[in-house]
Amino acid sequence: MNDPTGEAAPAWESLCSPATRALIWPYGCWLAGILLLFVPHSFDFPAWVYAGKTVLCLGLLVWFRPWRFVPFERVRGDLAAGILLGLTVYVLWVLPEVLPWPAWVRAYQCWAMMMPGSLPDSSASWCYAWQSSPMLALIKLVGSAFVIAPIEEFFFRGWLMRWLTCKNWQRLPLEHVSRRAFWLTALFFAAEHDRIVVGLLAGLVYGALAVRSGSLRAPIVAHITTNLILGLHVLFLDAYGFW
C-alpha cells in the first residue's frame, strides 16, 4: 500500500474533475439528508426524509454512473469473498449487543458507540417499524442496502482513499493506496456511524477487500450484504435500534 507516483499531498484542483463530482455528489446529498434532521421540525418525519434522500441519491447514482471512474473489474472469487466478509461484518455489528450479559451490553453501548458516556436512545428508529408503514420500512431496507452502501464505497474507497494518497488519484490502483490513507479512510468511515468501534472494523474490512482485489466490486458486494442482512434482522426481530 504505497504511492507509486511519489506525489505529496493531493492537489485541491482535483476536486473539480468530473470523476470527483461523480464520486462525491451522491454521498454529499446523502450527508445533507442527515444534516437536514437537525432543522427544526424535520426530525418529526425522519422516515420521510430518509425516503426522499433515498430516491434522490438513487437518481444521482444513475445520472453520474460513478462506477466509470473506479477500478470495477470482475476478480475471481470477489462475489464469494464479498458475501462472506459482508456476513462477518454483520455478525460483528450485532453480536456485542445480543450477548446474554447485560453488564457487558450496557458498557458496550455506553462507551463503544456515538456520544460515549451515555446510553443510546433508539426510540426514533421505531418510525421505520413495519407495523407503522410497510412502505417506509421497505424503503429503509432498500435504501440502506442498495443505495447508501454503494454510495459509501464509491466515496470512501473509490475516491477518498485514493485522493488522500496522491493528487493523480484517478491513475492510482487500489492496491497502491498508502497506509496512512487506508487508516484515515477507515477512521472517517467509523466516525460516520453511531457504532464507532464496529464501524472502524467494517471500514477496515471493506478497505482491505478493495486493496486485496484491486476492484470495488468485492467491497460493494460486502457492504450490500451487511446492510441487507442487518435490515432483515431488524425487521424480523423488531430490533429497530440497529437502524
Short mmCIF file of C-alpha atoms in Angstrom, two decimals:
data_model
loop_
_atom_site.label_atom_id
_atom_site.label_comp_id
_atom_site.label_asym_id
_atom_site.label_seq_id
_atom_site.Cartn_x
_atom_site.Cartn_y
_atom_site.Cartn_z
CA MET A 1 0.00 0.00 0.00
CA ASN A 2 2.48 2.60 -1.16
CA ASP A 3 2.09 5.53 -3.54
CA PRO A 4 3.93 4.54 -6.74
CA THR A 5 3.76 8.07 -8.12
CA GLY A 6 5.76 9.57 -5.28
CA GLU A 7 3.36 12.51 -5.15
CA ALA A 8 2.85 14.52 -1.99
CA ALA A 9 -0.49 15.74 -0.66
CA PRO A 10 -3.35 15.76 -3.18
CA ALA A 11 -3.97 18.97 -5.12
CA TRP A 12 -7.20 20.79 -4.43
CA GLU A 13 -7.80 21.30 -8.14
CA SER A 14 -8.52 17.59 -8.45
CA LEU A 15 -11.77 18.26 -6.60
CA CYS A 16 -13.17 19.93 -9.71
CA SER A 17 -12.89 16.96 -12.07
CA PRO A 18 -15.99 15.16 -13.41
CA ALA A 19 -14.77 11.94 -11.78
CA THR A 20 -14.57 13.58 -8.37
CA ARG A 21 -18.05 15.05 -8.71
CA ALA A 22 -19.44 11.67 -9.70
CA LEU A 23 -17.97 10.00 -6.61
CA ILE A 24 -18.64 12.83 -4.14
CA TRP A 25 -22.01 14.36 -5.00
CA PRO A 26 -24.22 11.31 -4.26
CA TYR A 27 -22.55 10.96 -0.86
CA GLY A 28 -22.79 14.71 -0.25
CA CYS A 29 -26.50 14.57 -0.98
CA TRP A 30 -26.91 11.68 1.47
CA LEU A 31 -24.98 13.59 4.11
CA ALA A 32 -27.15 16.64 3.53
CA GLY A 33 -30.18 14.45 4.23
CA ILE A 34 -28.67 13.53 7.59
CA LEU A 35 -27.94 17.18 8.42
CA LEU A 36 -31.50 18.08 7.43
CA LEU A 37 -32.71 16.22 10.50
CA PHE A 38 -31.18 18.97 12.63
CA VAL A 39 -33.51 21.54 11.04
CA PRO A 40 -36.46 22.34 13.36
CA HIS A 41 -39.47 20.05 12.82
CA SER A 42 -37.75 17.88 10.19
CA PHE A 43 -36.88 15.32 12.87
CA ASP A 44 -40.61 14.80 13.29
CA PHE A 45 -40.58 12.97 9.96
CA PRO A 46 -37.21 11.12 9.74
CA ALA A 47 -38.63 8.19 7.77
CA TRP A 48 -39.92 10.54 5.07
CA VAL A 49 -36.61 12.39 4.98
CA TYR A 50 -34.88 9.02 4.53
CA ALA A 51 -37.28 8.07 1.75
CA GLY A 52 -36.68 11.37 -0.03
CA LYS A 53 -32.89 11.19 0.09
CA THR A 54 -33.00 7.53 -1.00
CA VAL A 55 -34.90 8.42 -4.17
CA LEU A 56 -32.75 11.50 -4.84
CA CYS A 57 -29.44 9.69 -4.28
CA LEU A 58 -30.53 6.77 -6.43
CA GLY A 59 -31.22 9.29 -9.18
CA LEU A 60 -27.74 10.79 -8.72
CA LEU A 61 -26.15 7.33 -8.93
CA VAL A 62 -27.90 6.67 -12.23
CA TRP A 63 -27.06 10.16 -13.53
CA PHE A 64 -23.36 10.22 -12.57
CA ARG A 65 -22.59 6.49 -13.06
CA PRO A 66 -19.60 6.66 -10.65
CA TRP A 67 -18.52 3.10 -11.47
CA ARG A 68 -16.98 4.56 -14.64
CA PHE A 69 -14.27 6.26 -12.56
CA VAL A 70 -13.15 3.45 -10.26
CA PRO A 71 -11.48 0.08 -10.74
CA PHE A 72 -14.52 -2.14 -11.20
CA GLU A 73 -13.16 -5.23 -12.92
CA ARG A 74 -14.52 -8.62 -12.01
CA VAL A 75 -11.98 -10.56 -9.95
CA ARG A 76 -12.15 -14.32 -9.46
CA GLY A 77 -13.80 -15.08 -6.13
CA ASP A 78 -14.80 -11.46 -5.43
CA LEU A 79 -18.51 -12.30 -5.13
CA ALA A 80 -17.92 -15.11 -2.64
CA ALA A 81 -15.41 -13.06 -0.65
CA GLY A 82 -17.75 -10.09 -0.58
CA ILE A 83 -20.70 -12.13 0.69
CA LEU A 84 -18.62 -13.97 3.29
CA LEU A 85 -16.97 -10.86 4.70
CA GLY A 86 -20.24 -8.93 4.50
CA LEU A 87 -21.82 -11.59 6.72
CA THR A 88 -18.81 -11.37 9.03
CA VAL A 89 -19.28 -7.61 9.45
CA TYR A 90 -22.99 -8.19 10.15
CA VAL A 91 -22.08 -10.59 12.97
CA LEU A 92 -19.53 -8.14 14.37
CA TRP A 93 -22.14 -5.37 14.21
CA VAL A 94 -24.88 -7.25 16.05
CA LEU A 95 -23.10 -9.69 18.38
CA PRO A 96 -21.88 -7.26 21.09
CA GLU A 97 -25.46 -6.13 21.73
CA VAL A 98 -27.17 -9.53 21.82
CA LEU A 99 -24.81 -11.32 24.19
CA PRO A 100 -26.53 -12.66 27.35
CA TRP A 101 -24.50 -10.42 29.63
CA PRO A 102 -26.43 -7.23 30.48
CA ALA A 103 -23.45 -5.52 32.13
CA TRP A 104 -21.31 -6.08 29.02
CA VAL A 105 -24.05 -4.85 26.66
CA ARG A 106 -24.59 -1.74 28.78
CA ALA A 107 -20.85 -0.97 28.90
CA TYR A 108 -20.53 -1.54 25.15
CA GLN A 109 -23.47 0.73 24.31
CA CYS A 110 -22.18 3.36 26.72
CA TRP A 111 -18.55 3.50 25.57
CA ALA A 112 -18.26 1.96 22.09
CA MET A 113 -20.99 3.99 20.42
CA MET A 114 -21.55 7.62 19.49
CA MET A 115 -21.70 10.03 22.45
CA PRO A 116 -19.52 7.93 24.78
CA GLY A 117 -20.61 8.02 28.39
CA SER A 118 -24.34 7.91 27.66
CA LEU A 119 -26.68 5.15 26.58
CA PRO A 120 -28.15 5.44 23.06
CA ASP A 121 -31.78 6.45 22.55
CA SER A 122 -33.22 4.30 19.77
CA SER A 123 -36.83 5.41 20.14
CA ALA A 124 -36.69 7.49 16.94
CA SER A 125 -35.82 4.38 14.90
CA TRP A 126 -39.29 2.95 15.51
CA CYS A 127 -40.60 5.32 12.84
CA TYR A 128 -39.36 2.65 10.39
CA ALA A 129 -41.40 -0.11 12.04
CA TRP A 130 -43.16 -2.42 9.62
CA GLN A 131 -46.29 -2.19 11.77
CA SER A 132 -46.41 1.60 11.22
CA SER A 133 -45.70 1.70 7.48
CA PRO A 134 -44.55 -1.30 5.41
CA MET A 135 -43.71 1.08 2.54
CA LEU A 136 -41.33 3.21 4.63
CA ALA A 137 -39.78 0.07 6.16
CA LEU A 138 -39.09 -1.33 2.68
CA ILE A 139 -37.63 1.98 1.51
CA LYS A 140 -35.33 1.96 4.53
CA LEU A 141 -34.25 -1.61 3.74
CA VAL A 142 -33.67 -0.95 0.05
CA GLY A 143 -32.03 2.41 0.67
CA SER A 144 -29.60 1.12 3.28
CA ALA A 145 -28.60 -1.92 1.24
CA PHE A 146 -28.72 -0.88 -2.41
CA VAL A 147 -28.30 2.90 -2.35
CA ILE A 148 -26.15 4.12 0.55
CA ALA A 149 -23.89 1.02 0.59
CA PRO A 150 -22.57 1.56 -2.97
CA ILE A 151 -22.53 5.34 -2.48
CA GLU A 152 -20.30 4.99 0.58
CA GLU A 153 -17.96 2.61 -1.23
CA PHE A 154 -17.63 4.90 -4.22
CA PHE A 155 -16.89 7.83 -1.89
CA PHE A 156 -14.68 6.24 0.78
CA ARG A 157 -12.82 3.51 -1.08
CA GLY A 158 -13.26 4.73 -4.65
CA TRP A 159 -12.33 8.38 -4.07
CA LEU A 160 -11.20 9.38 -0.56
CA MET A 161 -8.70 6.57 -0.02
CA ARG A 162 -7.01 7.27 -3.36
CA TRP A 163 -7.28 11.07 -3.10
CA LEU A 164 -5.55 11.01 0.29
CA THR A 165 -2.72 9.03 -1.29
CA CYS A 166 -1.82 11.26 -4.24
CA LYS A 167 -3.15 14.09 -6.38
CA ASN A 168 -3.26 11.93 -9.53
CA TRP A 169 -5.70 9.63 -7.77
CA GLN A 170 -7.55 8.58 -10.94
CA ARG A 171 -4.44 6.76 -12.15
CA LEU A 172 -3.82 5.12 -8.77
CA PRO A 173 -4.64 1.40 -8.49
CA LEU A 174 -6.41 0.47 -5.28
CA GLU A 175 -3.57 -1.92 -4.46
CA HIS A 176 -1.19 1.05 -4.13
CA VAL A 177 -3.02 3.32 -1.68
CA SER A 178 -0.86 4.47 1.22
CA ARG A 179 -1.22 3.02 4.71
CA ARG A 180 -1.99 6.49 6.01
CA ALA A 181 -4.85 6.90 3.51
CA PHE A 182 -6.13 3.40 4.28
CA TRP A 183 -6.36 4.05 8.03
CA LEU A 184 -7.66 7.61 7.73
CA THR A 185 -10.43 6.44 5.42
CA ALA A 186 -11.43 3.70 7.88
CA LEU A 187 -11.47 6.26 10.71
CA PHE A 188 -13.61 8.71 8.71
CA PHE A 189 -15.96 5.85 7.85
CA ALA A 190 -16.22 4.91 11.54
CA ALA A 191 -16.97 8.50 12.54
CA GLU A 192 -19.96 8.50 10.20
CA HIS A 193 -21.62 5.65 12.13
CA ASP A 194 -23.10 5.59 15.61
CA ARG A 195 -21.36 2.31 16.43
CA ILE A 196 -17.84 3.69 16.14
CA VAL A 197 -15.81 0.61 17.10
CA VAL A 198 -17.51 -1.85 14.77
CA GLY A 199 -17.75 0.93 12.20
CA LEU A 200 -13.96 1.06 12.23
CA LEU A 201 -13.74 -2.72 11.87
CA ALA A 202 -16.19 -2.58 8.95
CA GLY A 203 -14.15 0.17 7.31
CA LEU A 204 -11.01 -1.92 7.66
CA VAL A 205 -12.69 -4.99 6.17
CA TYR A 206 -14.17 -3.14 3.20
CA GLY A 207 -10.90 -1.28 2.64
CA ALA A 208 -8.86 -4.48 2.79
CA LEU A 209 -11.20 -6.08 0.24
CA ALA A 210 -10.69 -3.14 -2.10
CA VAL A 211 -6.91 -3.22 -1.75
CA ARG A 212 -6.68 -7.01 -1.96
CA SER A 213 -8.86 -7.36 -5.06
CA GLY A 214 -7.89 -4.08 -6.74
CA SER A 215 -11.57 -3.54 -7.52
CA LEU A 216 -14.63 -2.04 -5.82
CA ARG A 217 -16.81 -4.99 -6.72
CA ALA A 218 -15.95 -7.05 -3.63
CA PRO A 219 -16.35 -4.25 -1.05
CA ILE A 220 -19.63 -3.14 -2.63
CA VAL A 221 -20.95 -6.72 -2.50
CA ALA A 222 -19.76 -6.99 1.11
CA HIS A 223 -21.35 -3.69 2.14
CA ILE A 224 -24.64 -4.54 0.44
CA THR A 225 -24.64 -7.96 2.15
CA THR A 226 -24.02 -6.43 5.57
CA ASN A 227 -26.74 -3.81 5.26
CA LEU A 228 -29.25 -6.18 3.69
CA ILE A 229 -28.87 -8.90 6.33
CA LEU A 230 -28.82 -6.31 9.11
CA GLY A 231 -32.03 -4.80 7.73
CA LEU A 232 -33.74 -8.20 7.62
CA HIS A 233 -32.53 -8.81 11.18
CA VAL A 234 -34.15 -5.51 12.22
CA LEU A 235 -37.47 -6.25 10.53
CA PHE A 236 -37.83 -9.87 11.61
CA LEU A 237 -36.72 -9.33 15.21
CA ASP A 238 -38.08 -5.80 15.72
CA ALA A 239 -34.54 -4.72 16.55
CA TYR A 240 -35.03 -1.16 15.31
CA GLY A 241 -32.22 0.16 17.48
CA PHE A 242 -29.82 -1.02 14.75
CA TRP A 243 -31.50 1.40 12.33
#
